[in-house]
CSV table of C-alpha atoms in Angstrom, one decimal:
chain,number,residue,atom,x,y,z
A,1,MET,CA,25.1,2.1,-1.3
A,2,PRO,CA,24.5,-1.7,-1.2
A,3,ALA,CA,21.4,-2.9,0.5
A,4,VAL,CA,21.4,-5.9,2.9
A,5,VAL,CA,18.0,-7.7,2.6
A,6,GLY,CA,16.8,-10.5,4.8
A,7,ILE,CA,14.2,-13.2,3.9
A,8,VAL,CA,11.6,-12.1,1.4
A,9,ASN,CA,8.3,-14.1,1.0
A,10,VAL,CA,6.1,-13.1,-2.0
A,11,ASN,CA,2.8,-14.8,-2.2
A,12,SER,CA,1.5,-13.2,-5.4
A,13,ILE,CA,2.2,-10.3,-7.7
A,14,GLY,CA,0.0,-8.8,-10.4
A,15,SER,CA,0.8,-8.8,-14.1
A,16,SER,CA,1.7,-5.1,-14.3
A,17,SER,CA,3.3,-4.9,-10.8
A,18,VAL,CA,6.9,-4.0,-9.9
A,19,PHE,CA,8.8,-6.0,-7.3
A,20,ASN,CA,12.2,-4.7,-6.2
A,21,VAL,CA,14.6,-5.8,-3.6
A,22,GLY,CA,17.8,-3.7,-3.1
A,23,ASP,CA,19.1,-0.7,-4.9
A,24,VAL,CA,17.3,0.8,-7.8
A,25,TYR,CA,17.8,3.9,-9.9
A,26,GLN,CA,14.3,4.4,-11.4
A,27,ILE,CA,11.1,2.4,-11.5
A,28,SER,CA,8.6,3.3,-14.2
A,29,PRO,CA,5.1,1.9,-14.9
A,30,TYR,CA,4.4,0.1,-18.1
A,31,THR,CA,0.6,0.4,-17.9
A,32,MET,CA,-1.9,3.0,-17.0
A,33,ASN,CA,-5.7,3.3,-16.5
A,34,LYS,CA,-8.3,5.8,-15.5
A,35,THR,CA,-10.8,5.1,-12.8
A,36,PHE,CA,-14.1,6.8,-12.4
A,37,ALA,CA,-16.0,6.6,-9.2
A,38,GLY,CA,-18.9,8.4,-7.6
A,39,ALA,CA,-19.0,10.2,-4.3
A,40,GLY,CA,-18.2,7.9,-1.3
A,41,SER,CA,-17.0,5.0,-3.5
A,42,PHE,CA,-13.5,4.5,-1.9
A,43,ASN,CA,-14.5,5.0,1.7
A,44,THR,CA,-13.5,2.3,4.1
A,45,ALA,CA,-14.4,2.1,7.8
A,46,GLU,CA,-16.0,-0.2,10.4
A,47,GLN,CA,-19.1,2.0,10.6
A,48,LEU,CA,-19.7,4.3,7.7
A,49,TYR,CA,-22.6,6.5,6.8
A,50,VAL,CA,-22.5,8.2,3.4
A,51,TYR,CA,-25.5,10.3,2.3
A,52,ASN,CA,-25.3,11.4,-1.3
A,53,HIS,CA,-28.7,12.9,-2.3
A,54,ARG,CA,-27.8,13.9,-5.8
A,55,SER,CA,-24.6,12.4,-6.9
A,56,ASN,CA,-23.5,11.6,-10.5
A,57,THR,CA,-20.0,10.9,-12.0
A,58,ASN,CA,-18.9,12.8,-15.1
A,59,THR,CA,-17.0,10.4,-17.3
A,60,TYR,CA,-16.7,12.7,-20.3
A,61,ASP,CA,-13.1,13.5,-21.1
A,62,ARG,CA,-12.3,15.7,-24.1
A,63,ASP,CA,-8.6,15.1,-24.4
A,64,VAL,CA,-7.4,11.8,-25.9
A,65,VAL,CA,-4.3,11.2,-23.8
A,66,ASP,CA,-4.0,12.5,-20.2
A,67,GLN,CA,-0.4,11.3,-19.4
A,68,PRO,CA,1.6,9.6,-22.2
A,69,ASN,CA,3.4,6.4,-21.4
A,70,SER,CA,5.6,6.4,-24.5
A,71,PHE,CA,9.0,6.6,-22.9
A,72,ASN,CA,8.5,3.7,-20.4
A,73,VAL,CA,8.9,0.9,-22.9
């Protein structure tokens, strides 16, 4: 089904981003990364109180590849 799109204003787009307007069958990422963060790292609020008495982040990963990206090229 055709899509009717009005005015689109794009200020910036990242190097590994996907920008689509209209119909699309499949969008697949070309890059991947792994993010490690401790307890309370990604919390956002106006007033936030996070108490982590003993917090550590385990970054040891035995497997070499978690999710292959070989078919997205």
